[in-house]
Amino acid sequence: MNKADFLDKVRSSLHRKASDIVAPAPNLLATIKDFKPSSLVKQFQEEYEAVGGNFHLVKSKKEASEKVLEIIKDSKAKSFVFSNDKLIKSIVAKIAIPEAKIISDADIGISSAYCLIANTGTLVLESSVGRLASLLPASHIAVVKDEQLVPTMAEAIEGLDSLPSAWVQATGPSRTADIELTLTIGVHAPGVVDVIMIK
Amino acid sequence: MEISTHDFKNNAKKALKDKNLQIAMKRATKTFVAKREKAISSLDNFEELRSYCGAVKAHTIEHLDYYLEEFISNLENLGVNVHFAADGEEANKIVTQLALEKNVKTVVKAKSMVTEEILLNDALEAVGVEALETDLGEYILQLDGDFPSHIIGPAMHKTKEQITKLFHEKLGSKEDASIIELTAVARKVLRKGFLKADMGISGANFAVAETGSIVLVENEGNIRLTTSLPKIHLTVMGLEKIIPRLKDLPAFLTILPRSATGQKASSYVSLITGPKKETDPDGPEEQHVLIIDNGRSNILADPKLRDALRCIRCGACLNICPVYQNVGGHAYGWVYPGPIGSVLDPGLLGLDSTHQLPQACSLCGACGEVCPVKIPLPELLLEHRQRAVKQGLSAKAEKIGIGAFAFMATHPKLWNSATKIGRLGSQFLSREGHIKGSKIPVMKEWLKERDFKTPAQKSFREQWRNLKDEK
């Protein structure tokens, strides 16, 4: 079916002709009220931990770098990959294990985030720095800054000129409940997720 | 799956006798309902959000021509190939032709009800393209040659024991594997599929007209992989998935996971806006969107039923429905079960083959109360019932019964003597003030599960007359 016929069918179903002018969208945007704590950092941490993520608050980039090394050491990962973030490049320079040649072989992926949504404990990942480093490995570490926090998704999308080809809101580890609604962590995407926040 | 909506009664009877199904259904629906309630109660403006989302969807449906056109032109500007199909057959032809033209050997699929509706996997297999379901629930069903029984928990009719046995037989996993072990086995097998796939096929939870974005909601990460790894990404979507603006999305993303799985937020929400940009390090080079009608414009053309197209497929009305809880999804005989299925299926397939579905309802109204976009489900179920009667599709016994009732009720003398006989006769069937429904000689099926109080020996009118005489 071609576009014109398809749209004509929809129009005639609505008993309208192509020339009919339609009403504009209703302007009735609801506000999403939610538990509002005194600090976005605290709210993010609570929500992120509630969905099974690990949260680390650090004071400097140097401390963040040390935390990354510590997590990698404890995880016994053999190789890593990282996304094309400025913040990440300087941090990964000190990592002792080798960078994986193929992303899907890596045990740990390191990235930053576009922003963080406090009321749901969500990382916003976007495609311009690459999609796979935060997706293929079984563990994901995100190094972020507290100034990247926004209260809700509404603020995250406010004032966006255009969207990246992929805008992904990641909330905690990959999970499923497809077998008897029993929560199981780590299906296709990272099952272990850490956020290191520089304050 | 073979459509058996016409045979609901027999399907339901079988379902009630299926021990595994009964165990699985009891375990699952209770959990869903409890989780939803908890998630909703933590939100102090759920009613406001419901009204908002319902109004946005209603507005969009009323102006669907406008928003579809806006959405399509934005897709085209992004370099997306847009395809249109009037029905399942045309849709399958478009997808298989595309797959063959692009030399696709393996397709990875994210869960999509519309592709279940059109039997896309069968069509792909028929032209020699491997179609691999990657959602864990869907993968279980594919391994077993089974089909979904729930919109968001497709394999919820299966017990853990059945799945352990299935994986042991088909994938060689341990005989007593735990759920964690089963999940790990599936991850390993499916990861290989992801890495070799030439095409990823997803559905769409929402399509944003203003930006040309496809919004996908999930927990496992298989949709992220499906839309990121293969060179070609195809979205198959029903024409009703549109929302007007990006700023409408946060409200929908607040009510959808809460209504569906009782989560505040699903693990992953992906907004896909066009194919990979030149500067992107990875992502699909080609994006296709296939918009399907397949009966939806019939519902759209029907002002009384149009509200059904608001549905965002959360499954809350299934979980809360006392009929669904007992018979499970398969009894309904098609992809969309439960209250919303009983409303949509007659619209999509016609009432002739589906009129038993709206009857599978006690009119308790719970479905209408939980719907996050305020679809008046109980009213729509009644609308279908009325139409079925008008079209002469109701059961014979019901027709005779109602006809007889109408005749008696409009002839007072007959009514009086008949009810007198009934009252007297009932005293013989009565045991300790009750009559077992199964003892009453008419409408056996309906009365089988119902017991009654023995009627009073004298009618109210008789008693009233006697009272007056005594004075």
XYZ file of C-alpha atoms in Angstrom:
670
model
C 0.000 0.000 0.000
C 1.337 3.458 -0.712
C 1.433 6.323 1.741
C -1.394 8.313 0.161
C -3.795 5.345 0.135
C -2.854 4.413 3.683
C -3.481 7.924 4.994
C -6.686 8.199 2.950
C -8.001 5.077 4.615
C -7.286 6.547 8.047
C -8.878 9.853 7.038
C -12.005 8.278 5.649
C -12.277 6.146 8.807
C -12.372 9.396 10.735
C -14.917 10.707 8.225
C -12.595 13.513 7.158
C -11.141 14.755 3.907
C -7.490 15.597 3.288
C -8.290 19.306 3.227
C -9.917 19.320 6.679
C -7.897 21.211 9.247
C -7.402 19.415 12.532
C -7.354 20.857 16.000
C -3.966 21.477 17.589
C -2.649 19.242 20.329
C -4.230 19.764 23.727
C -2.034 21.665 26.088
C -2.680 19.737 29.254
C 0.733 18.578 30.288
C 0.535 16.789 33.613
C 3.243 17.295 36.150
C 4.899 14.266 37.581
C 4.947 14.843 41.271
C 7.128 12.448 43.085
C 8.879 12.050 46.359
C 11.086 15.158 46.504
C 14.055 14.848 48.822
C 16.312 17.712 49.786
C 19.065 16.588 47.459
C 19.049 15.133 43.949
C 22.207 13.166 44.723
C 20.531 11.481 47.666
C 17.390 10.753 45.669
C 19.356 9.317 42.763
C 21.370 7.131 45.117
C 18.262 5.782 46.861
C 16.466 5.008 43.614
C 19.554 3.532 41.954
C 20.301 1.259 44.883
C 16.639 0.240 45.102
C 16.824 -1.217 41.575
C 20.059 -3.057 42.322
C 22.712 -0.597 41.140
C 25.914 0.214 43.052
C 26.466 3.879 43.811
C 29.782 5.547 44.748
C 30.163 9.212 45.569
C 33.711 10.590 45.114
C 35.280 14.026 45.469
C 37.535 14.240 42.441
C 38.368 12.785 39.071
C 41.416 11.182 40.674
C 39.226 9.431 43.250
C 36.867 8.328 40.475
C 39.784 6.818 38.632
C 40.878 4.931 41.749
C 37.341 3.654 42.249
C 37.255 2.339 38.675
C 40.516 0.452 39.266
C 39.176 -0.961 42.511
C 35.932 -2.211 40.905
C 37.868 -3.787 38.028
C 40.242 -5.493 40.459
C 37.398 -6.883 42.560
C 35.489 -8.052 39.513
C 38.375 -10.152 38.189
C 37.590 -8.798 34.717
C 40.193 -9.681 32.078
C 39.503 -6.953 29.541
C 37.519 -3.748 29.148
C 36.086 -1.358 26.605
C 35.072 2.274 26.924
C 32.889 4.752 25.138
C 34.056 7.839 23.354
C 33.612 10.262 26.309
C 36.166 12.925 27.186
C 35.755 12.260 30.889
C 36.426 8.555 30.404
C 39.545 8.781 28.231
C 41.715 10.224 30.990
C 40.405 7.710 33.513
C 40.981 4.559 31.476
C 44.632 5.421 30.836
C 45.589 3.901 34.183
C 43.723 0.613 33.859
C 46.051 -2.377 34.072
C 44.007 -4.987 32.218
C 44.024 -4.831 28.391
C 41.425 -3.140 26.244
C 39.394 -5.758 24.383
C 39.875 -5.730 20.599
C 36.286 -6.824 20.035
C 33.654 -5.116 22.180
C 31.677 -8.313 22.697
C 34.723 -9.994 24.264
C 35.089 -7.397 27.026
C 34.126 -8.164 30.622
C 33.588 -4.554 31.637
C 32.372 -1.486 29.758
C 33.055 2.041 30.963
C 31.144 5.116 29.879
C 29.816 8.418 31.103
C 26.214 9.550 30.654
C 24.404 12.379 28.902
C 22.529 13.153 32.118
C 21.017 11.431 35.157
C 17.377 11.370 36.202
C 17.024 11.504 39.981
C 13.435 10.435 40.588
C 13.884 7.057 38.915
C 17.628 6.468 39.356
C 18.183 6.563 35.601
C 21.264 7.048 33.410
C 20.665 8.626 30.018
C 23.061 7.112 27.472
C 23.279 8.433 23.937
C 24.619 7.088 20.690
C 27.164 9.735 19.666
C 29.700 8.194 22.094
C 28.778 4.652 21.002
C 26.061 2.267 22.088
C 27.916 -0.971 22.642
C 30.397 -0.320 25.471
C 27.554 0.137 27.937
C 25.542 -2.709 26.451
C 27.558 -5.811 25.540
C 29.796 -6.471 28.587
C 28.331 -8.172 31.658
C 29.380 -5.212 33.822
C 28.974 -1.504 33.221
C 30.637 1.368 35.078
C 29.409 4.913 34.499
C 31.547 7.834 35.668
C 29.410 10.961 35.982
C 29.284 14.377 37.622
C 26.663 15.520 40.116
C 25.893 18.569 37.966
C 24.478 16.172 35.357
C 21.510 15.354 37.617
C 17.994 16.476 36.685
C 14.862 15.875 38.813
C 12.699 13.998 36.260
C 12.630 12.943 32.615
C 10.653 16.086 31.776
C 13.727 18.197 32.609
C 16.024 15.787 30.753
C 14.239 16.368 27.454
C 13.491 20.048 28.027
C 15.197 22.308 25.521
C 16.643 19.470 23.429
C 17.250 20.707 19.870
C 17.352 17.261 18.363
C 17.532 13.716 19.556
C 20.536 11.439 19.009
C 19.920 8.335 16.890
C 19.602 6.390 20.145
C 18.657 7.920 23.486
C 18.605 5.182 26.118
C 17.329 5.558 29.660
C 18.983 2.824 31.698
C 17.635 2.153 35.179
C 19.626 -0.460 37.055
C 20.822 -3.808 35.745
C 19.270 -5.932 32.988
C 16.497 -8.033 34.470
C 13.741 -10.454 33.592
C 10.767 -11.999 35.319
C 9.659 -14.155 32.425
C 9.902 -17.394 34.377
C 7.140 -17.400 36.990
C 7.644 -13.675 37.585
C 10.787 -14.469 39.513
C 13.183 -11.541 39.332
C 16.452 -12.555 37.684
C 19.273 -10.082 37.140
C 21.529 -9.947 34.089
C 19.859 -11.317 30.986
C 21.116 -9.697 27.782
C 22.668 -6.454 28.988
C 24.916 -5.704 32.011
C 23.853 -7.440 35.206
C 26.322 -5.517 37.377
C 26.103 -1.732 37.169
C 28.095 0.887 39.048
C 27.709 4.643 39.037
C 30.686 6.677 40.221
C 29.577 10.254 40.808
C 32.082 13.082 41.112
C 30.788 15.756 43.445
C -1.139 -19.423 16.245
C -4.376 -20.713 14.854
C -7.258 -18.406 15.702
C -9.816 -20.101 17.969
C -11.722 -17.122 19.331
C -14.969 -18.795 18.237
C -14.345 -21.649 20.639
C -13.792 -19.777 23.897
C -16.164 -21.955 25.901
C -14.362 -25.186 25.059
C -10.947 -23.569 25.372
C -11.882 -22.280 28.826
C -13.164 -25.667 29.967
C -9.889 -27.272 28.974
C -7.900 -24.492 30.651
C -9.726 -24.953 33.938
C -8.751 -28.630 33.950
C -5.083 -27.976 33.079
C -3.254 -28.380 36.386
C 0.035 -26.777 35.287
C -1.796 -23.794 33.859
C -3.788 -23.346 37.054
C -0.601 -23.376 39.158
C 1.172 -20.915 36.860
C -1.802 -18.556 36.623
C -2.353 -18.389 40.374
C 1.334 -17.663 40.974
C 1.589 -15.007 38.293
C -1.586 -12.920 38.335
C -1.482 -12.447 42.122
C 2.093 -11.144 41.935
C 1.255 -8.780 39.080
C -1.751 -7.324 40.883
C 0.106 -6.807 44.173
C 3.119 -5.190 42.495
C 0.928 -2.840 40.496
C -1.013 -1.730 43.541
C 2.169 -0.952 45.430
C 3.657 1.026 42.533
C 0.460 3.016 41.963
C 0.046 3.889 45.629
C 3.532 5.412 45.744
C 2.362 7.986 43.201
C 0.173 10.761 44.570
C -1.225 11.901 41.218
C -1.946 8.647 39.416
C -5.539 9.668 38.675
C -4.362 12.963 37.183
C -1.816 11.144 35.014
C -4.419 8.594 33.905
C -6.748 11.375 32.832
C -3.931 13.154 31.043
C -2.658 10.086 29.193
C -6.208 9.019 28.323
C -6.928 12.492 26.947
C -3.706 12.637 24.928
C -4.397 9.230 23.407
C -8.048 10.088 22.707
C -6.999 13.338 21.027
C -4.355 11.554 18.974
C -6.800 8.886 17.802
C -9.351 11.560 16.842
C -6.667 13.282 14.748
C -4.711 10.235 13.717
C -4.522 11.265 10.061
C -2.752 14.475 11.032
C -0.295 12.917 13.483
C 0.468 9.908 11.277
C 1.342 12.241 8.451
C 3.576 14.313 10.730
C 5.269 11.171 12.038
C 5.837 9.769 8.550
C 7.274 12.993 7.176
C 9.675 13.227 10.141
C 10.779 9.647 9.537
C 11.418 10.455 5.886
C 13.456 13.515 6.840
C 15.580 11.318 9.086
C 16.342 8.993 6.181
C 14.096 6.189 7.403
C 12.381 3.947 4.839
C 8.679 3.898 5.619
C 6.424 1.050 4.471
C 2.667 0.587 4.722
C 0.578 -2.563 4.904
C -3.197 -2.916 4.816
C -3.115 -6.398 6.329
C -0.897 -9.176 7.646
C -0.331 -10.771 4.289
C 0.925 -7.535 2.761
C 3.060 -6.833 5.820
C 4.733 -10.244 5.654
C 5.374 -9.790 1.948
C 7.098 -6.459 2.585
C 9.298 -7.880 5.355
C 10.269 -11.060 3.532
C 11.030 -9.142 0.340
C 13.193 -6.709 2.278
C 15.017 -9.569 3.999
C 15.681 -11.373 0.724
C 16.703 -8.202 -1.090
C 19.228 -7.392 1.665
C 20.470 -10.972 1.737
C 19.444 -11.435 5.365
C 20.097 -14.904 6.815
C 19.221 -14.336 10.461
C 16.786 -11.944 12.069
C 16.801 -11.204 15.800
C 13.411 -10.212 17.093
C 12.381 -8.164 20.067
C 8.972 -8.951 21.536
C 6.231 -7.546 19.342
C 2.556 -8.429 19.584
C 1.797 -7.082 16.121
C 4.266 -9.539 14.566
C 2.496 -12.319 16.503
C -0.740 -11.004 15.042
C 0.511 -11.360 11.453
C 2.582 -14.558 12.028
C 5.745 -12.916 10.761
C 8.099 -15.643 12.026
C 6.345 -18.292 9.928
C 6.558 -16.054 6.864
C 10.293 -15.495 7.387
C 11.002 -19.185 7.954
C 9.048 -19.972 4.787
C 11.541 -17.979 2.697
C 14.519 -19.489 4.521
C 15.270 -16.638 6.926
C 15.955 -17.670 10.507
C 13.892 -15.589 12.957
C 15.150 -15.745 16.519
C 12.972 -14.469 19.366
C 15.233 -12.825 21.948
C 12.905 -11.859 24.783
C 13.355 -14.692 27.305
C 9.632 -15.410 27.493
C 9.239 -15.386 23.710
C 12.351 -17.533 23.298
C 10.886 -20.147 25.660
C 7.711 -20.197 23.579
C 9.624 -20.444 20.308
C 11.612 -23.419 21.634
C 8.366 -25.117 22.589
C 6.372 -24.208 19.470
C 3.990 -22.391 21.798
C 2.486 -18.891 21.645
C 2.077 -15.993 24.106
C -0.719 -15.976 26.669
C -0.099 -12.512 28.071
C 0.820 -9.182 26.514
C 3.845 -8.559 28.709
C 4.528 -11.934 30.333
C 4.223 -14.115 27.238
C 5.234 -17.372 28.948
C 3.445 -16.841 32.217
C 1.230 -19.866 31.616
C 4.254 -22.122 32.019
C 5.616 -23.378 35.332
C 9.306 -23.260 36.181
C 9.346 -27.069 36.113
C 8.037 -27.143 32.527
C 10.673 -24.643 31.375
C 13.513 -26.510 33.122
C 12.460 -29.682 31.306
C 12.186 -27.848 27.975
C 15.681 -26.319 28.270
C 17.123 -29.674 29.305
C 15.656 -31.357 26.236
C 16.338 -28.633 23.692
C 19.495 -26.950 24.945
C 21.091 -29.632 27.086
C 21.009 -27.620 30.295
C 21.003 -29.375 33.675
C 17.958 -31.436 34.576
C 17.421 -29.406 37.746
C 18.661 -26.009 36.525
C 17.598 -23.000 38.586
C 15.923 -19.953 37.052
C 19.277 -18.124 37.187
C 20.978 -20.978 35.345
C 18.214 -21.143 32.741
C 18.556 -17.416 32.139
C 22.335 -17.743 31.743
C 21.888 -20.521 29.168
C 19.455 -18.353 27.189
C 21.843 -15.380 27.329
C 24.667 -17.448 25.897
C 22.644 -18.970 23.065
C 20.953 -15.699 22.123
C 24.150 -13.628 22.284
C 25.506 -15.758 19.427
C 22.343 -14.996 17.494
C 22.692 -11.264 18.124
C 26.279 -11.221 16.893
C 25.514 -13.001 13.628
C 22.125 -11.387 12.853
C 21.793 -9.232 9.737
C 18.530 -7.624 10.736
C 16.807 -6.667 13.965
C 13.019 -6.465 14.122
C 11.306 -4.641 16.959
C 7.830 -3.388 17.696
C 7.095 0.025 19.176
C 5.563 1.073 22.475
C 5.113 4.640 21.304
C 5.896 6.603 18.164
C 6.486 10.320 18.669
C 4.974 12.303 15.779
C 6.929 15.484 16.471
C 10.369 13.833 16.338
C 9.906 10.627 14.336
C 11.124 8.618 17.325
C 10.313 4.993 18.053
C 10.043 4.410 21.807
C 10.786 0.942 23.138
C 10.328 -0.159 26.752
C 11.953 -3.294 28.168
C 13.839 -4.893 31.057
C 16.167 -7.469 29.529
C 18.271 -5.410 27.117
C 17.388 -7.577 24.123
C 15.662 -4.622 22.475
C 18.789 -2.488 22.859
C 20.789 -5.267 21.220
C 18.182 -5.764 18.485
C 18.223 -2.069 17.623
C 22.019 -1.640 17.953
C 23.889 -4.659 16.583
C 22.437 -5.682 13.211
C 23.063 -3.441 10.213
C 19.354 -3.109 9.509
C 16.679 -2.234 12.037
C 13.029 -2.706 11.146
C 10.200 -1.499 13.363
C 6.824 -3.100 12.829
C 4.027 -1.084 14.410
C 0.255 -0.722 14.438
C -0.990 2.641 13.185
C -2.364 3.566 16.633
C 0.986 3.806 18.449
C 1.396 7.556 17.911
C 1.702 10.202 20.599
C 1.996 13.838 19.479
C 4.948 15.301 21.336
C 8.140 14.309 23.101
C 6.962 16.116 26.203
C 3.939 13.809 26.384
C 6.252 10.863 26.876
C 7.295 11.294 30.552
C 3.693 10.879 31.723
C 3.250 7.691 29.682
C 6.555 6.339 30.932
C 5.369 6.984 34.478
C 2.124 5.031 34.187
C 3.162 2.232 31.798
C 5.770 0.361 33.897
C 3.766 0.880 37.082
C 0.646 -0.565 35.463
C 2.510 -3.369 33.711
C 5.147 -4.802 36.031
C 4.807 -2.566 39.074
C 8.141 -0.883 38.380
C 8.763 2.846 38.756
C 10.817 2.688 35.588
C 11.590 -0.183 33.245
C 15.272 -1.091 33.030
C 15.615 0.366 29.545
C 13.690 2.881 27.512
C 15.138 3.462 24.037
C 14.187 6.380 21.820
C 15.330 5.484 18.327
C 15.403 8.519 16.038
C 16.672 7.603 12.603
C 19.548 5.319 11.606
C 23.125 5.671 12.874
C 24.552 9.140 12.217
C 27.789 9.359 10.268
C 29.750 10.303 13.379
C 28.200 7.572 15.557
C 30.728 4.794 16.272
C 28.063 2.047 16.013
C 24.378 1.401 15.368
C 22.295 0.252 12.371
C 23.067 1.825 9.024
C 19.555 1.373 7.755
C 16.264 1.943 9.491
C 12.877 0.818 8.243
C 9.456 1.396 9.742
C 6.471 -0.684 8.675
C 3.096 0.739 9.693
C 0.277 -1.784 9.750
C -3.490 -1.367 9.599
C -4.751 -4.981 9.765
C -8.260 -4.100 10.907
C -7.404 -1.072 13.008
C -9.073 1.389 10.657
C -12.308 -0.606 11.118
C -12.126 0.173 14.825
C -11.189 3.768 14.030
C -14.235 4.108 11.764
C -16.481 3.001 14.625
C -16.885 5.995 16.974
C -18.249 3.812 19.769
C -15.272 1.442 19.736
C -12.545 3.919 18.826
C -11.454 4.330 22.459
C -10.031 0.791 22.350
C -7.191 2.104 20.154
C -5.846 4.069 23.124
C -4.451 0.841 24.583
C -0.772 0.974 25.531
C -0.560 -2.805 26.100
C 0.299 -2.791 29.803
C -1.654 -5.933 30.628
C -3.170 -4.546 33.851
C -6.725 -5.419 32.746
C -5.658 -9.018 32.114
C -4.126 -9.455 35.552
C -7.092 -8.017 37.436
C -9.765 -9.896 35.444
C -11.295 -12.820 37.382
C -11.995 -14.659 34.131
C -8.457 -14.218 32.769
C -6.975 -15.234 36.136
C -8.734 -18.570 35.834
C -8.640 -19.460 32.155
C -5.341 -17.843 31.099
C -4.609 -16.155 27.791
C -4.766 -19.080 25.387
C -8.459 -19.694 26.014
C -9.278 -16.431 24.257
C -7.898 -17.947 21.100
C -5.802 -15.081 19.732
C -2.887 -12.726 20.488
C -4.864 -10.241 22.564
C -6.539 -11.934 25.531
C -8.393 -10.681 28.607
C -10.725 -7.678 28.699
C -8.813 -5.616 26.122
C -8.617 -8.665 23.846
C -12.353 -9.203 24.191
C -12.812 -5.613 23.021
C -10.105 -5.482 20.323
C -10.483 -8.956 18.814
C -14.116 -8.417 17.682
C -12.995 -5.107 16.156
C -10.015 -6.627 14.352
C -11.457 -10.019 13.403
C -15.188 -9.266 13.269
C -17.874 -10.235 15.761
C -18.933 -13.415 13.953
C -15.941 -15.401 15.127
C -15.352 -13.568 18.418
C -18.742 -12.924 20.030
C -18.074 -15.413 22.850
C -15.223 -13.249 24.157
C -17.225 -10.264 25.466
C -19.449 -12.820 27.202
C -16.458 -14.035 29.209
C -17.001 -11.245 31.697
C -18.784 -10.918 35.021
C -19.217 -7.148 34.529
C -17.252 -6.531 37.729
C -15.713 -3.405 36.182
C -12.198 -3.946 37.551
C -10.613 -3.696 34.087
C -12.008 -0.219 33.559
C -10.727 0.886 36.946
C -7.115 -0.171 36.373
C -6.737 0.973 32.757
C -4.011 3.657 32.759
C -5.507 5.392 29.704
C -9.094 5.135 30.921
C -10.493 2.940 28.169
C -14.125 2.350 29.189
C -13.641 -1.424 28.892
C -16.846 -2.549 30.659
C -18.928 -0.308 28.389
C -17.166 -1.538 25.273
C -17.702 -5.161 26.342
C -21.418 -4.424 26.739
C -21.477 -2.691 23.362
C -20.137 -5.853 21.701
C -22.684 -7.966 23.570
C -25.539 -5.767 22.390
C -24.310 -5.937 18.827
C -23.977 -9.709 19.032
C -27.610 -9.976 20.135
C -28.760 -7.598 17.402
C -26.859 -9.617 14.822
C -28.468 -12.810 16.064
C -25.179 -14.242 17.315
C -26.201 -14.966 20.912
C -26.657 -18.506 22.198
C -29.921 -20.299 21.309
C -30.886 -21.067 24.908
C -30.319 -17.430 25.818
C -32.501 -16.252 22.960
C -35.335 -18.614 23.977
C -34.920 -17.741 27.650
C -34.893 -13.988 27.154
C -37.742 -14.230 24.647
C -39.855 -16.210 27.127
C -39.017 -13.773 29.906
C -40.026 -10.799 27.769
C -43.322 -12.466 26.887
C -44.150 -13.322 30.514
C -43.101 -9.932 31.810
C -45.509 -8.193 29.459
C -48.446 -10.472 30.309
C -49.245 -9.898 34.033
C -51.785 -12.710 34.453
C -49.437 -15.283 33.015
C -46.603 -13.842 35.081
C -48.577 -14.119 38.317
C -49.618 -17.707 37.823
C -46.181 -18.762 36.584
C -44.360 -17.234 39.546
C -46.876 -18.886 41.890
C -46.139 -22.275 40.365
C -42.455 -21.492 40.543
C -42.659 -20.634 44.235
C -44.562 -23.795 45.053
C -42.293 -25.977 42.917
C -39.189 -24.478 44.455
C -40.213 -25.687 47.931
C -39.719 -29.266 46.735
C -36.184 -28.599 45.459
C -35.193 -26.672 48.584
C -32.773 -28.063 51.167
C -32.201 -26.030 54.326
C -33.403 -22.813 52.750
C -31.290 -23.197 49.577
C -31.758 -24.630 46.126
C -28.803 -26.077 44.291
C -28.617 -24.484 40.855
C -27.815 -27.826 39.261
C -31.260 -29.159 40.359
C -33.158 -26.549 38.376
C -34.155 -28.018 35.046
C -33.507 -24.993 32.765
C -30.238 -23.126 31.861
C -28.123 -25.933 33.286
C -24.757 -24.446 32.281
C -25.453 -21.095 33.857
C -26.978 -22.526 37.028
C -24.379 -25.240 37.574
C -22.161 -23.028 39.707
C -24.963 -21.013 41.345
C -27.114 -21.784 44.399
C -30.169 -19.784 45.414
C -32.122 -18.944 48.527
C -35.488 -20.648 48.472
C -38.090 -18.065 47.369
C -40.618 -16.933 49.964
C -43.820 -18.986 49.982
C -45.851 -15.891 49.262
C -44.975 -12.996 46.962
C -44.595 -9.465 48.276
C -47.906 -8.471 46.715
C -49.718 -11.345 48.397
C -48.124 -10.537 51.729
C -49.090 -6.865 51.339
C -52.683 -7.783 50.564
C -52.830 -10.051 53.627
C -51.373 -7.320 55.816
C -54.048 -4.884 54.672
C -56.783 -7.489 55.272
C -55.538 -8.035 58.826
C -55.920 -4.330 59.513
